[in-house]
Amino acid sequence: SCNMTAVELSNKTGVHTATISRYENNQFSYDKIDIDSLSVLALACNKNEDYLLTPFLKFKKYHKQILQQYLIDNNLSKIQLAELCNVSYTLVKTWFNKEKRSPSYELWQTTFREYSLNWFEHKID
């Protein structure tokens, strides 16, 4: 959509052509996609850095802020969140402590989707 070949886009951004091809052909896992690469690609095409992000990928990018507000709004502790999501407390702690570690696509769909969509409508400036 930005009138460049995959090779030209790769040369401009440093994102490997195979990665660009996987994105173009929807051959990727939402849980493993590199949001930083998508932001670089969008900017190279003169688009907003979030242009290529689906609602789930936006959730991944802002998951720490969203989850923190989710805890507050639902009066939950991290231990309670782990129980709600049926995951370990250790995993929940990684969601808050590691930038690139967020809830899975499946958890987003079943637990956080509606909340995160509402969060984006009302919290992003």
Coordinates of C-alpha atoms in Angstrom, one line a residue:
S1 CA 0.0 0.0 0.0
C2 CA 3.0 2.3 0.1
N3 CA 4.1 1.7 -3.4
M4 CA 7.3 -0.1 -2.5
T5 CA 8.4 -3.7 -3.1
A6 CA 9.2 -5.9 -0.1
V7 CA 12.9 -5.5 -0.9
E8 CA 12.6 -1.7 -1.0
L9 CA 10.7 -1.6 2.2
S10 CA 13.2 -4.0 3.8
N11 CA 16.1 -1.8 2.7
K12 CA 14.3 1.3 4.1
T13 CA 13.4 -0.2 7.4
G14 CA 15.8 -3.0 8.2
V15 CA 12.8 -5.4 8.6
H16 CA 13.7 -8.7 6.8
T17 CA 11.9 -9.3 3.5
A18 CA 10.7 -12.7 4.8
T19 CA 9.0 -11.0 7.7
I20 CA 7.4 -8.5 5.4
S21 CA 6.1 -11.3 3.3
R22 CA 4.7 -13.2 6.3
Y23 CA 2.8 -10.0 7.3
E24 CA 1.5 -9.4 3.8
N25 CA 0.3 -13.0 3.5
N26 CA -1.2 -13.3 7.1
Q27 CA 1.3 -16.1 7.9
F28 CA 2.2 -15.1 11.5
S29 CA 1.1 -15.8 15.0
Y30 CA -0.5 -12.9 16.8
D31 CA 1.2 -13.9 20.0
K32 CA 4.7 -13.7 18.4
I33 CA 4.3 -10.7 16.1
D34 CA 6.9 -7.9 16.6
I35 CA 5.0 -4.7 17.2
D36 CA 8.1 -2.6 16.9
S37 CA 8.6 -3.9 13.3
L38 CA 5.0 -3.0 12.4
S39 CA 5.5 0.5 13.8
V40 CA 8.7 0.9 11.7
L41 CA 6.9 -0.4 8.6
A42 CA 4.0 2.0 9.1
L43 CA 6.2 5.0 9.6
A44 CA 8.2 4.1 6.4
C45 CA 4.9 4.2 4.6
N46 CA 4.1 7.7 6.1
K47 CA 1.4 6.3 8.4
N48 CA 0.8 6.6 12.1
E49 CA 3.0 4.1 14.0
D50 CA -0.2 2.3 15.2
Y51 CA -1.6 2.1 11.6
L52 CA -0.9 -1.6 11.2
L53 CA -2.0 -2.6 14.7
T54 CA -5.2 -4.6 15.1
P55 CA -7.1 -4.2 18.4
F56 CA -5.2 -7.1 19.9
L57 CA -1.8 -5.8 18.8
K58 CA -2.7 -2.4 20.4
F59 CA -3.6 -4.3 23.5
K60 CA -0.2 -6.0 23.4
K61 CA 1.5 -2.6 23.0
Y62 CA -0.3 -1.0 25.9
H63 CA -1.0 -4.1 28.0
K64 CA 0.7 -2.9 31.2
Q65 CA -1.4 0.3 31.4
I66 CA -4.6 -1.6 30.5
L67 CA -4.0 -4.4 33.0
Q68 CA -3.2 -1.9 35.7
Q69 CA -6.4 -0.1 35.2
Y70 CA -8.3 -3.4 34.9
L71 CA -7.1 -4.3 38.4
I72 CA -8.1 -0.9 39.8
D73 CA -11.5 -0.9 38.1
N74 CA -12.3 -4.5 39.2
N75 CA -10.7 -4.2 42.6
L76 CA -8.5 -7.2 41.9
S77 CA -5.0 -8.1 43.1
K78 CA -2.5 -9.8 40.7
I79 CA -3.1 -13.1 42.5
Q80 CA -6.9 -12.7 41.8
L81 CA -6.2 -11.8 38.2
A82 CA -4.1 -15.0 37.9
E83 CA -7.1 -17.0 39.3
L84 CA -9.5 -15.3 36.9
C85 CA -7.3 -16.0 33.9
N86 CA -6.5 -19.6 35.1
V87 CA -2.8 -18.9 34.8
S88 CA 0.0 -18.8 37.4
Y89 CA 0.8 -15.8 39.5
T90 CA 4.3 -15.9 38.1
L91 CA 3.0 -15.4 34.6
V92 CA 0.8 -12.5 35.6
K93 CA 3.8 -10.8 37.2
T94 CA 5.7 -11.1 33.9
W95 CA 2.8 -9.3 32.2
F96 CA 3.6 -6.3 34.4
N97 CA 7.4 -6.6 34.5
K98 CA 8.4 -7.5 31.0
E99 CA 7.6 -5.1 28.1
K100 CA 7.1 -7.8 25.5
R101 CA 5.2 -10.4 27.7
S102 CA 1.5 -10.0 27.5
P103 CA -1.7 -12.1 27.8
S104 CA -2.3 -14.4 24.9
Y105 CA -4.6 -13.8 22.0
E106 CA -7.1 -16.3 23.5
L107 CA -7.0 -14.6 26.9
W108 CA -7.5 -11.2 25.2
Q109 CA -10.6 -12.6 23.4
T110 CA -12.2 -14.2 26.4
T111 CA -11.2 -11.8 29.2
F112 CA -9.8 -8.5 28.1
R113 CA -11.2 -7.7 24.7
E114 CA -14.2 -5.5 25.6
Y115 CA -12.3 -3.8 28.4
S116 CA -9.4 -3.0 26.2
L117 CA -11.6 -1.6 23.4
N118 CA -13.3 0.6 25.9
W119 CA -10.0 1.7 27.4
F120 CA -8.8 2.8 23.9
E121 CA -12.0 4.8 23.3
H122 CA -11.7 6.6 26.6
K123 CA -8.1 6.7 27.8
I124 CA -5.8 7.4 24.8
D125 CA -5.2 11.1 24.1

